[in-house]
Amino acid sequence: MADLTAERPARTALDGSGPAAARAEIDGLKRRLHDHLRHSLGKGPVGSTHLDWYLALALATRDLMVETWMDSTRQAYKTDAKRVYYLSMEFLIGRSLVANLLATGSLDLARQTLDDMGLDFEAIRDCEPEAALGNGGLGRLAACLMESMTTLGIAARGYGIYYDYGMFSQYIEGGQQVEMPERWLRYGNVWAFDRPDVTEPVRFHGRTEARLDDRGRPRRRWVDGEEVLAQAHDLMVAGHGCWTVNAIRLWSAQASREFDLRRFNQGDYINAVAEQSFSESLSHVLYPDDSTSMGKALRLKQEYFFVAASLRDIVRRFLQTHDDFTRFPNKVAIQLNDTHPALAVPELMRLLVDEHGVGCDEAWAICTGTFAYTNHTLLPEALETWPVGLIGDMLPRHLEIIYDINHQFLEGVRRRAAQPDDARIRRLSMIDEAGERRVRMAHLAFVGSHRVNGVAALHTELMRAGIFADLHRTFPDRIVNKTNGITPRRWVQAANRPLAALISRHIGETWIANLEELRGLLPLAEDPGFQADVRAVKRLNKEALCRYVDGRLGIELDPASLFDVQVKRIHEYKRQLLNILHVVTLYLRLREGRAADQPPRTVILAGKAAPGYHMAKLIIRLIHDVARVVNADPLVSGRLRVVFIPDYNVSVAEHIIPAAELSQQISTAGTEASGTGNMKLALNGALTIGTRDGANVEIGQEVGEENIFFFGLPAAEAEALRHRGGHDPWRYYTGDPELRAVLDMIGQGGFSQGEPDRYRLIVDSLTRHGDYYLLLADYADYIACQDRVGLAYRDSDDWTRKAIINVARMGRFSSDVTVADYAADIWGVPVRTEPG
Ligand SMILES: *Cc1c(COP(=O)(O)O)cnc(C)c1O
């Protein structure tokens, strides 16, 4: 077998133009590293640390990107290209060094140069702080789409918040999650240019007043209140091959100058400084919550802060080359990543009408022609609504505009309706009048957009039939589907070098920019030689993960066992608890000698729980308690191990995913909008055990039913059971002795000696409090399915054949495909199909 760790030389002389040329390149990079060490960092080579060398290498790599960035910017201006703006509260980027080395074709050169200097590439790479400006899937989607938009040559710009503290670091103490703040900007950020000269004022509070404009027409304006300055930080994103570089512009909050003067002149220096840091705290911290809306005023303030700064920036750029707004929707597309930036709709109305004198009807046509909205969840607890009183106090002019938009919208519906239907009007309204009046941000985003998309086919269907049914009847063409995708550059080329090299040896290298070419591997699925190579790659990756786990946790894993992986945020709907019910079931069977036909299995979990989500934290604790008991029991030694890898983030995902053989995607059908972890794992050759939920359905269609393990109730049946009161968990508990033994063991202290009631809440939620996520209804089918997985794994050739088919048929889930679809169907921009 060929050397699987061999690096693929890219655009460097290392590709065989001769040893002299290679030598010259290595010497050249050495010089540039020493130069940055000296002139950018003020250090000499003696005593320089891994961090210093990281910074020097990152700066040298950045130099290669800056020229392209300038070119891309010039090109966009020259051609007056339509621009795509991606507004997102979250960008879950992870580390950038390897991605940018790959994009600029200099990864091999960097490795060899550091080798030559006696430096450890991995140790240097790991010095980069994690850019964890997001919670999970939604933020990671934003990062993947930015990379693909750039690869496809779109003049794109992301907009978000430059949080001082991104996602917290997760530590485990006594089996429980502890959150620690992470100051990721401690050493600055090589990939971002701070722009102290680019600031936008953002107003809060104050009042509105009537006025006449210069032509004597009645207008309103927003006055008084307080101002915060948004300062720009531009994070560079390189596309594949570095043919295009775009930026994500992230805003940090600064106290405004005007604000300073007013307060300081009152003579209260200390309090004035304290208030100054209060306004700067606006961009301090990311809300570490996934799939719930917590309704905190600071969060609303953050949302408006970045929306207001971004729209001013967008409008200013447009007006540099245009005299009026008629062509705004032809030149500007703004994508709203979930409802978090939905205030962009009334803010653009305000800018156009109040500040630029555009008529209301024209302004509204511009808005709806410009905006599109991506919905990410149907979970009721995640749908954003804000009390009318809160918006009225913080953003008085926006509340007026929302009322106006809503009035116009509902009048239009009434006019067109055959007979007025008050219940329908109430359901359509942007204002929820039941109880405390609240603004429904999803309705605002929906009505203000020309396209509204779901993120997987099933999710889009459920949007049309469920929460958006009335809006869908009103705007039957507005809802479209755009199934999520992942960038193969990060998730295969960078994360799984051995697999990337093996694929390239067989089908050439262009698959990385055209992932559907992976189908060229299909004929090899039956080839015993190729199967052996694929197995060897997986084994190499499993051994690497074993070293990683041993190094971090001091736990030894068996690389010959089945690596069964569930990594994602901890949430009841994702059902990590169902996974644990299987672990305990298998454990009891092994102890009783009833699972002799099952292969040795290592169950790997990772994920963070929202700090205030008690049940999710209790599940993490249960995982640790079960792991402690199982891993210490000599009766199951060598047959079952459980490990929880702390602090799940993009970099940890890059370690785990290439080593996975089984991918658990087991959410209650109808709850996971799409999932993208499912795609990363399948693309890296893991087989999926999953429900017919989110994008699992489409993965099944692509890879074929015989190459995926589906189980459980489909969405329609799950919905019927949950909402029409047919679910009787007690019946499952009493009717299934094995399930009862598992639940009794957990609920009576089998894993929590000395504290028998520790998991009472968990067991009660299943047996007594309705089992909302239907674990007990799916349990038996899940266990039977896991049995089939175990047996299938024992036929190693057939398992590998299925894994190859999975890899070969995952091309559709490249975020390049997703972006091309957005570009054609929503944004109306061309994409590049050839480099250059
Ligand atoms: C891909 C990814 C996610 C999303 O995973 P799902 O399984 O789709 O929930 C979350 N966190 C990180 C770090 C990721 O890379």
XYZ file of N, CA and C in Angstrom, residues 33-34 37-38 41-50 52-53 117 119:
54
model
N 9.596 33.695 7.538
C 9.252 33.429 8.950
C 10.165 34.235 9.874
N 11.450 34.210 9.587
C 12.387 34.969 10.426
C 12.093 36.462 10.351
N 9.078 37.134 12.453
C 9.438 36.961 13.858
C 10.091 38.254 14.367
N 10.987 38.779 13.529
C 11.746 39.958 13.919
C 10.925 41.231 13.823
N 6.875 40.700 15.183
C 6.667 40.243 16.562
C 7.746 40.758 17.513
N 8.808 41.325 16.956
C 9.855 41.874 17.812
C 10.613 40.823 18.603
N 10.837 39.663 17.953
C 11.545 38.585 18.654
C 12.693 38.070 17.805
N 13.653 37.442 18.456
C 14.689 36.734 17.717
C 14.415 35.248 17.810
N 15.066 34.439 16.980
C 14.797 32.998 16.971
C 15.162 32.318 18.294
N 16.120 32.869 19.020
C 16.497 32.242 20.291
C 15.381 32.485 21.304
N 14.904 31.413 21.882
C 13.867 31.553 22.904
C 12.479 31.783 22.344
N 12.319 31.726 21.032
C 10.962 31.909 20.503
C 10.158 30.641 20.755
N 8.861 30.840 21.034
C 7.993 29.735 21.449
C 7.192 29.216 20.256
N 6.467 28.127 20.479
C 5.549 27.620 19.455
C 4.575 28.707 19.035
N 5.040 31.919 19.017
C 5.722 32.871 18.136
C 5.794 32.332 16.711
N 6.145 31.063 16.606
C 6.245 30.487 15.253
C 4.884 30.365 14.604
N 13.522 23.124 10.075
C 13.992 23.992 11.156
C 13.950 23.282 12.505
N 11.236 22.184 13.953
C 10.050 22.609 14.702
C 8.905 21.626 14.465
